[in-house]
mmCIF file of N, CA and C in Angstrom:
data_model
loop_
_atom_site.group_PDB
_atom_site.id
_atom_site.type_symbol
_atom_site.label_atom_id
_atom_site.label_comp_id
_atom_site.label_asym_id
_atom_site.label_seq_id
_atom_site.Cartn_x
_atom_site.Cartn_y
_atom_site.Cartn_z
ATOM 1 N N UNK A 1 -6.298 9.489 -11.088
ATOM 2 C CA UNK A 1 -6.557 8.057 -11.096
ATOM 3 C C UNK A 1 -5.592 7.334 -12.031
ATOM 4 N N UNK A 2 -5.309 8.047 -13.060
ATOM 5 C CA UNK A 2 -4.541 7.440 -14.100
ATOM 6 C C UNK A 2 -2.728 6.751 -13.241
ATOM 7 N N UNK A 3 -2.552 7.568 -12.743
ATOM 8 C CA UNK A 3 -0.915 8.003 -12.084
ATOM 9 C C UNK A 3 -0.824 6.393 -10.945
ATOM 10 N N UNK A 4 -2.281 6.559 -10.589
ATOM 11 C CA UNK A 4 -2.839 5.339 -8.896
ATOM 12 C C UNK A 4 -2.800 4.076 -10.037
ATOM 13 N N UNK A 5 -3.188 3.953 -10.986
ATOM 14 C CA UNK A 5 -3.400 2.774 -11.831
ATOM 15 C C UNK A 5 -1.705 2.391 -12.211
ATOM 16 N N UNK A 6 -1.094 3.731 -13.038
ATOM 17 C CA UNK A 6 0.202 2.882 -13.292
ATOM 18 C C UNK A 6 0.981 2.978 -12.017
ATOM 19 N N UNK A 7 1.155 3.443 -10.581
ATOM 20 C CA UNK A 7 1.791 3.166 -10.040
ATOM 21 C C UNK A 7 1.196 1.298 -9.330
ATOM 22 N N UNK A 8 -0.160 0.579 -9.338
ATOM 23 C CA UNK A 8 -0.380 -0.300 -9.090
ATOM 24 C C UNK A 8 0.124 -1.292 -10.146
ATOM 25 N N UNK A 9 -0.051 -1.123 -11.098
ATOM 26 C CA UNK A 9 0.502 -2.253 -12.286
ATOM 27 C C UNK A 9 2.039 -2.403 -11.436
ATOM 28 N N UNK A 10 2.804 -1.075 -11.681
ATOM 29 C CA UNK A 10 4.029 -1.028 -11.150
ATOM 30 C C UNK A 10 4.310 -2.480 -10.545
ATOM 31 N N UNK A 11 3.456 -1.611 -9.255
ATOM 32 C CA UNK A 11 3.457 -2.881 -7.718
ATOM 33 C C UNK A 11 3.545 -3.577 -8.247
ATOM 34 N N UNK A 12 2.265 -4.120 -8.884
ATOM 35 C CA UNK A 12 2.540 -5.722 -8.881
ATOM 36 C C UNK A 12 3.445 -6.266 -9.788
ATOM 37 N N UNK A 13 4.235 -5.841 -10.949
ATOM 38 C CA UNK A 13 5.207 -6.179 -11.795
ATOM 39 C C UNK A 13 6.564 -6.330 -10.893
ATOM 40 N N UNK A 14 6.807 -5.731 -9.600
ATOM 41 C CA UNK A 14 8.106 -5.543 -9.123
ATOM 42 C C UNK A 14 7.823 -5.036 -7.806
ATOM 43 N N UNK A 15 7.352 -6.258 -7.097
ATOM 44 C CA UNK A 15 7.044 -4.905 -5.685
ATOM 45 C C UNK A 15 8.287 -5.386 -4.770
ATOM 46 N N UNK A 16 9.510 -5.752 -5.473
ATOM 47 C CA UNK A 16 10.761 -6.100 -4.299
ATOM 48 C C UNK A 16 11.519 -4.780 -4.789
ATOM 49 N N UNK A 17 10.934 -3.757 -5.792
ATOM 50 C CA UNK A 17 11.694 -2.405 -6.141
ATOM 51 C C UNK A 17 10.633 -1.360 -6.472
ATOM 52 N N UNK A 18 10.024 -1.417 -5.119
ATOM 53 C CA UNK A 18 8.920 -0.639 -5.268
ATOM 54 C C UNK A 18 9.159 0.381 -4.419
ATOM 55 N N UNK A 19 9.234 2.151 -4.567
ATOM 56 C CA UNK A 19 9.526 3.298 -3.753
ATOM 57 C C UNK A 19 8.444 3.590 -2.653
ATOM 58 N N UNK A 20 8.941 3.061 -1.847
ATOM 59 C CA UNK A 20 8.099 3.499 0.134
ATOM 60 C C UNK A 20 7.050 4.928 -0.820
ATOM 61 N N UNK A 21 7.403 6.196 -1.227
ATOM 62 C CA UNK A 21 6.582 7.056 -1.162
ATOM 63 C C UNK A 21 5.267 7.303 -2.413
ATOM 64 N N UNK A 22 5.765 6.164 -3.317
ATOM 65 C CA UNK A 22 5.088 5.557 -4.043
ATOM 66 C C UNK A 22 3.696 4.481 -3.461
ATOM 67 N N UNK A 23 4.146 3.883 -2.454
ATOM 68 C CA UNK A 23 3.539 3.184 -1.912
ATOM 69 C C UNK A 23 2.308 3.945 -0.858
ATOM 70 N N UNK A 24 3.003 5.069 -0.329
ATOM 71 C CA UNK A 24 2.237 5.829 0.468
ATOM 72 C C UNK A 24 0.945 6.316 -0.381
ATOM 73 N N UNK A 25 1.156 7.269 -1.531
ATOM 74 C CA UNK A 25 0.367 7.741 -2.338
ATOM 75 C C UNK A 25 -0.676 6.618 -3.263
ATOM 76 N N UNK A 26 -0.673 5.177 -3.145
ATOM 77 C CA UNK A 26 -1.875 4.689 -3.303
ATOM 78 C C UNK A 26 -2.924 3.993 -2.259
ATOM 79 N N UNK A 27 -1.915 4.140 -0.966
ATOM 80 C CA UNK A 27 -2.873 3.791 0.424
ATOM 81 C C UNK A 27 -3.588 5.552 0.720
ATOM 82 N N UNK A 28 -2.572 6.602 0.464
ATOM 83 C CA UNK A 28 -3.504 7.381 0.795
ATOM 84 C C UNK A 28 -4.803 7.895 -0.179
ATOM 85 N N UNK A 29 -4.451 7.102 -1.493
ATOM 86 C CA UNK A 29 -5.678 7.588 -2.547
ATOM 87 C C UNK A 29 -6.965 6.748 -2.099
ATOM 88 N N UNK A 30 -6.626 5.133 -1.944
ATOM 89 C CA UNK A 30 -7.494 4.317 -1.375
ATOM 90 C C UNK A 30 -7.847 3.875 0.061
ATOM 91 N N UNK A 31 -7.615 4.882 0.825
ATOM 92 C CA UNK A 31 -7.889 4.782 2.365
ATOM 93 C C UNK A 31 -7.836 6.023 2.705
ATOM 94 N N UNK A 32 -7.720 6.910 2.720
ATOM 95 C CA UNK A 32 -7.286 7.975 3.406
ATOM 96 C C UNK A 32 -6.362 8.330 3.508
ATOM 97 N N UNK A 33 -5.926 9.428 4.603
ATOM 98 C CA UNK A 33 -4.788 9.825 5.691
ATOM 99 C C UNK A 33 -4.537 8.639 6.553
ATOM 100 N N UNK A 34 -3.181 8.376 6.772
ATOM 101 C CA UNK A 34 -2.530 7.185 7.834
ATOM 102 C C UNK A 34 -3.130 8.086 8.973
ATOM 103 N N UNK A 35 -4.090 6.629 9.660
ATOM 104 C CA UNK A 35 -4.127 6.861 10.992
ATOM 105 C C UNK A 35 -3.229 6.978 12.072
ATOM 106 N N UNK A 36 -1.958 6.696 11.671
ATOM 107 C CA UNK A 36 -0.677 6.582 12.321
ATOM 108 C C UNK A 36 0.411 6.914 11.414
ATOM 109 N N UNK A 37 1.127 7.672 11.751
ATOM 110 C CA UNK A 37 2.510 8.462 10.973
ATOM 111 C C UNK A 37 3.650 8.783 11.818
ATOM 112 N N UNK A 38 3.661 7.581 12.564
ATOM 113 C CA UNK A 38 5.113 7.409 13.675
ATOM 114 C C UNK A 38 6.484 6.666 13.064
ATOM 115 N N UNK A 39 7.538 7.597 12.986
ATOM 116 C CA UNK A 39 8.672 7.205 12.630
ATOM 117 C C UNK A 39 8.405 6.218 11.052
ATOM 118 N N UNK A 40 8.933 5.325 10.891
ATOM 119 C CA UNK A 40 8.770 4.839 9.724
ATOM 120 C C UNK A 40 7.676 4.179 9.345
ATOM 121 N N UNK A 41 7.074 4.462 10.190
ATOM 122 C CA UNK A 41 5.392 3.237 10.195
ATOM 123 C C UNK A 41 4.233 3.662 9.424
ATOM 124 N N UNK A 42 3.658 3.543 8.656
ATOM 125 C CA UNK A 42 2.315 4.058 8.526
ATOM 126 C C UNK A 42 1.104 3.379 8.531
ATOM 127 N N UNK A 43 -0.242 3.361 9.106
ATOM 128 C CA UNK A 43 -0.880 2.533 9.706
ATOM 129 C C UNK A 43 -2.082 3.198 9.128
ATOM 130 N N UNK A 44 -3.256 2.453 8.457
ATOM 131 C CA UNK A 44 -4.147 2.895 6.998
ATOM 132 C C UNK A 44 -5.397 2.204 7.843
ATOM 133 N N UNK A 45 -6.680 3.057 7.956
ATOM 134 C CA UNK A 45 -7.621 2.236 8.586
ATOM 135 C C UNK A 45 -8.194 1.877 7.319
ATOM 136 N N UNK A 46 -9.274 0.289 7.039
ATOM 137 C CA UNK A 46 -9.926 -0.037 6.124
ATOM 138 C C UNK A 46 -11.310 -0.315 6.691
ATOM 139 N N UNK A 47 -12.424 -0.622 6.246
ATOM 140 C CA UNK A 47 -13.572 -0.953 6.466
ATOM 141 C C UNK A 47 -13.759 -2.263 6.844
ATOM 142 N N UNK A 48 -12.476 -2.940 6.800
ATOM 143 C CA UNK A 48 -13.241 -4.512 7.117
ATOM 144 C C UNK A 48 -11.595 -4.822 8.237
ATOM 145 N N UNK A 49 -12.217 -5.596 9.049
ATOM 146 C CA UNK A 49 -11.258 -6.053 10.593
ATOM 147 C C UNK A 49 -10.316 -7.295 10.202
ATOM 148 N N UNK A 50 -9.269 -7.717 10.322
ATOM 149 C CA UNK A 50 -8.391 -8.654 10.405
ATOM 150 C C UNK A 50 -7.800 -8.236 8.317
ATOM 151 N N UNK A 51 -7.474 -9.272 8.010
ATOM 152 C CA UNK A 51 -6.038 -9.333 7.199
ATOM 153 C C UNK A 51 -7.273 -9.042 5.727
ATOM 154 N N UNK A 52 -6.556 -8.114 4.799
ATOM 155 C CA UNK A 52 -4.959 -7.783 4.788
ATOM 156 C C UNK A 52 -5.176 -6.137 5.398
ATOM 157 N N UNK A 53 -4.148 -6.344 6.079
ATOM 158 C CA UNK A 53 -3.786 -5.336 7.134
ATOM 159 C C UNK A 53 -2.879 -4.066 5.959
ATOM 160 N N UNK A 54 -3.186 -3.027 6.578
ATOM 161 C CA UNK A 54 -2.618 -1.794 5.367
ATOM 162 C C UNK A 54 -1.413 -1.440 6.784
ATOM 163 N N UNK A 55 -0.534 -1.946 7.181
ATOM 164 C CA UNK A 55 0.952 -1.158 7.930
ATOM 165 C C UNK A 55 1.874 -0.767 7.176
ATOM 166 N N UNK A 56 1.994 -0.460 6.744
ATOM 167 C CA UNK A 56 3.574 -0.099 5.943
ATOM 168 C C UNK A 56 4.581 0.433 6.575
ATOM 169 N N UNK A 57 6.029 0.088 5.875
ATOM 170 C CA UNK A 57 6.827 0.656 7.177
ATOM 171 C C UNK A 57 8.105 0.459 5.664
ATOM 172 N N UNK A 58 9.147 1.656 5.636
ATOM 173 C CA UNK A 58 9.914 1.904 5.370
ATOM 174 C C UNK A 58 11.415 1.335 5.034
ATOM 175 N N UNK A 59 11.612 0.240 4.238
ATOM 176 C CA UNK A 59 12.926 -0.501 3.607
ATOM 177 C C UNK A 59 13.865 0.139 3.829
ATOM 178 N N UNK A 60 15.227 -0.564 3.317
ATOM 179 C CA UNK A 60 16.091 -0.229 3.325
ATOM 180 C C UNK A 60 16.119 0.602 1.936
ATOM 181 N N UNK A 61 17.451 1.962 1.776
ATOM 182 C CA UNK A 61 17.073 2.843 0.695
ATOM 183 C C UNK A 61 16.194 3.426 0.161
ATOM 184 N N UNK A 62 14.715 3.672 0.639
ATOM 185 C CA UNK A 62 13.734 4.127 0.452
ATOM 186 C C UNK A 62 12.248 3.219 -0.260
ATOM 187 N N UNK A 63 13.028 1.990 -0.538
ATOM 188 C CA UNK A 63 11.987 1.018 -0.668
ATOM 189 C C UNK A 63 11.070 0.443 0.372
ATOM 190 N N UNK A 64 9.862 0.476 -0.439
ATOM 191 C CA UNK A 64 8.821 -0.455 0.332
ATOM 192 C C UNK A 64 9.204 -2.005 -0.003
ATOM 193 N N UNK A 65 8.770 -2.537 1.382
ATOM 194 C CA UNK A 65 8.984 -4.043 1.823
ATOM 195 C C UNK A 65 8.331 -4.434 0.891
ATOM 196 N N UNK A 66 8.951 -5.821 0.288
ATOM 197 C CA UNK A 66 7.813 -6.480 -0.845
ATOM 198 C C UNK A 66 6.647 -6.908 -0.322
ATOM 199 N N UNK A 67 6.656 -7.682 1.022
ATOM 200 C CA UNK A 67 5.589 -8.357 1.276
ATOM 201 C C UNK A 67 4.265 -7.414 1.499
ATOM 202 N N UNK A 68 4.800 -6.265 1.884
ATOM 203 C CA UNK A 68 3.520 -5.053 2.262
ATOM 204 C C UNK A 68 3.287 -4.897 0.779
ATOM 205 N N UNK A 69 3.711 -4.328 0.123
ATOM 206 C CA UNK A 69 3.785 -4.062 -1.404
ATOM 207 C C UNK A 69 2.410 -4.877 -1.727
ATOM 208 N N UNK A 70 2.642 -6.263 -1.237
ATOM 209 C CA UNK A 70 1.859 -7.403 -1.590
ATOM 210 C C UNK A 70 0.473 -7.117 -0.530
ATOM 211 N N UNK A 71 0.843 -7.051 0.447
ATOM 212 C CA UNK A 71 -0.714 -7.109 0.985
ATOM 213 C C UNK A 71 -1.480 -5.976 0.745
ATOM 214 N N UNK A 72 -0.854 -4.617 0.383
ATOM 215 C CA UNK A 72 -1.517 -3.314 0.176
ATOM 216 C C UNK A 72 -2.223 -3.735 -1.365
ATOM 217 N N UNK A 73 -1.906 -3.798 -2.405
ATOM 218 C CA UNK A 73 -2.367 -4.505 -3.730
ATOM 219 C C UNK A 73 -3.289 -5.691 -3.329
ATOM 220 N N UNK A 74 -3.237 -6.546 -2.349
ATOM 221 C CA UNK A 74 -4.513 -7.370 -2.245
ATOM 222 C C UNK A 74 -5.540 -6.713 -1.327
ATOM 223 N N UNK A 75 -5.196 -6.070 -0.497
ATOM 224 C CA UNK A 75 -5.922 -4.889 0.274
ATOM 225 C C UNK A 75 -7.141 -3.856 -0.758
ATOM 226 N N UNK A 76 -6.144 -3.503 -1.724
ATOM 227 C CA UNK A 76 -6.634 -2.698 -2.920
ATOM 228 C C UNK A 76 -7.650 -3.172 -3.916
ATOM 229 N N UNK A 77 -7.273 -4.235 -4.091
ATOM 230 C CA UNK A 77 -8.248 -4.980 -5.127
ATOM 231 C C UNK A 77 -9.605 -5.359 -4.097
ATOM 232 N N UNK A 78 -9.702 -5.944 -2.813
ATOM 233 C CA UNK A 78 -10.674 -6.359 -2.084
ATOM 234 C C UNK A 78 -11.350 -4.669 -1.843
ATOM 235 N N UNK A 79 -11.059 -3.423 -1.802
ATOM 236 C CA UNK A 79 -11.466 -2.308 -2.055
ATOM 237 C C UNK A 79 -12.223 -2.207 -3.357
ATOM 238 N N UNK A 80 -11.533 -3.027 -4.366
ATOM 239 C CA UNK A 80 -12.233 -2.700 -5.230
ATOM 240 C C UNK A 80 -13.121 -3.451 -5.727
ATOM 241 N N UNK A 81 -13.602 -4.591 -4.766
ATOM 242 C CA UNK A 81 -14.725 -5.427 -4.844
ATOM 243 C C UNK A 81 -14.040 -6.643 -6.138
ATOM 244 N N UNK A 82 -12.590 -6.605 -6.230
ATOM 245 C CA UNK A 82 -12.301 -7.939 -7.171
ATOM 246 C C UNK A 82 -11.979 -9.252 -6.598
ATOM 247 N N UNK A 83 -12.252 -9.575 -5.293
ATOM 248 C CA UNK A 83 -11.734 -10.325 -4.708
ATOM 249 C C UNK A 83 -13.210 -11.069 -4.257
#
């Protein structure tokens, strides 16, 4: 839990230089296994229907997209009942 906490501070301090496999390892701590693991995509089921949507998908150089960066961290917090 400790590792899921500082890689989220991370996020949100800098999520336009945030590492795709970094990103993977706190959707899979807080969701599961990707329901989908096609080519660069990864697709995270959550408990509640419409936005924020958990897709992630693979930057240029191994970075995660900021804006996912961003919705996975508001995704995360509404997981964690702070929203």
């Amino acid at each position: 839990m400790e590792k899921i906490e500082m890689l989220l501070k991370k996020a949100g301090q800098n999520p336009d230089d945030f590492r795709f496999g970094d990103l993977c390892s706190i959707c899979d701590y807080f969701f599961g296994k990707a329901r989908q693991e096609s080519g660069s995509h990864r697709v995270y089921k959550t408990p509640w229907q419409g936005d924020p949507r958990v897709n992630i998908q693979k930057g240029k150089s191994g970075k995660a997209k900021a804006y996912q960066v961003r919705q996975v961290l508001k995704a995360v917090e509404k997981m964690k009942g702070e929203i």
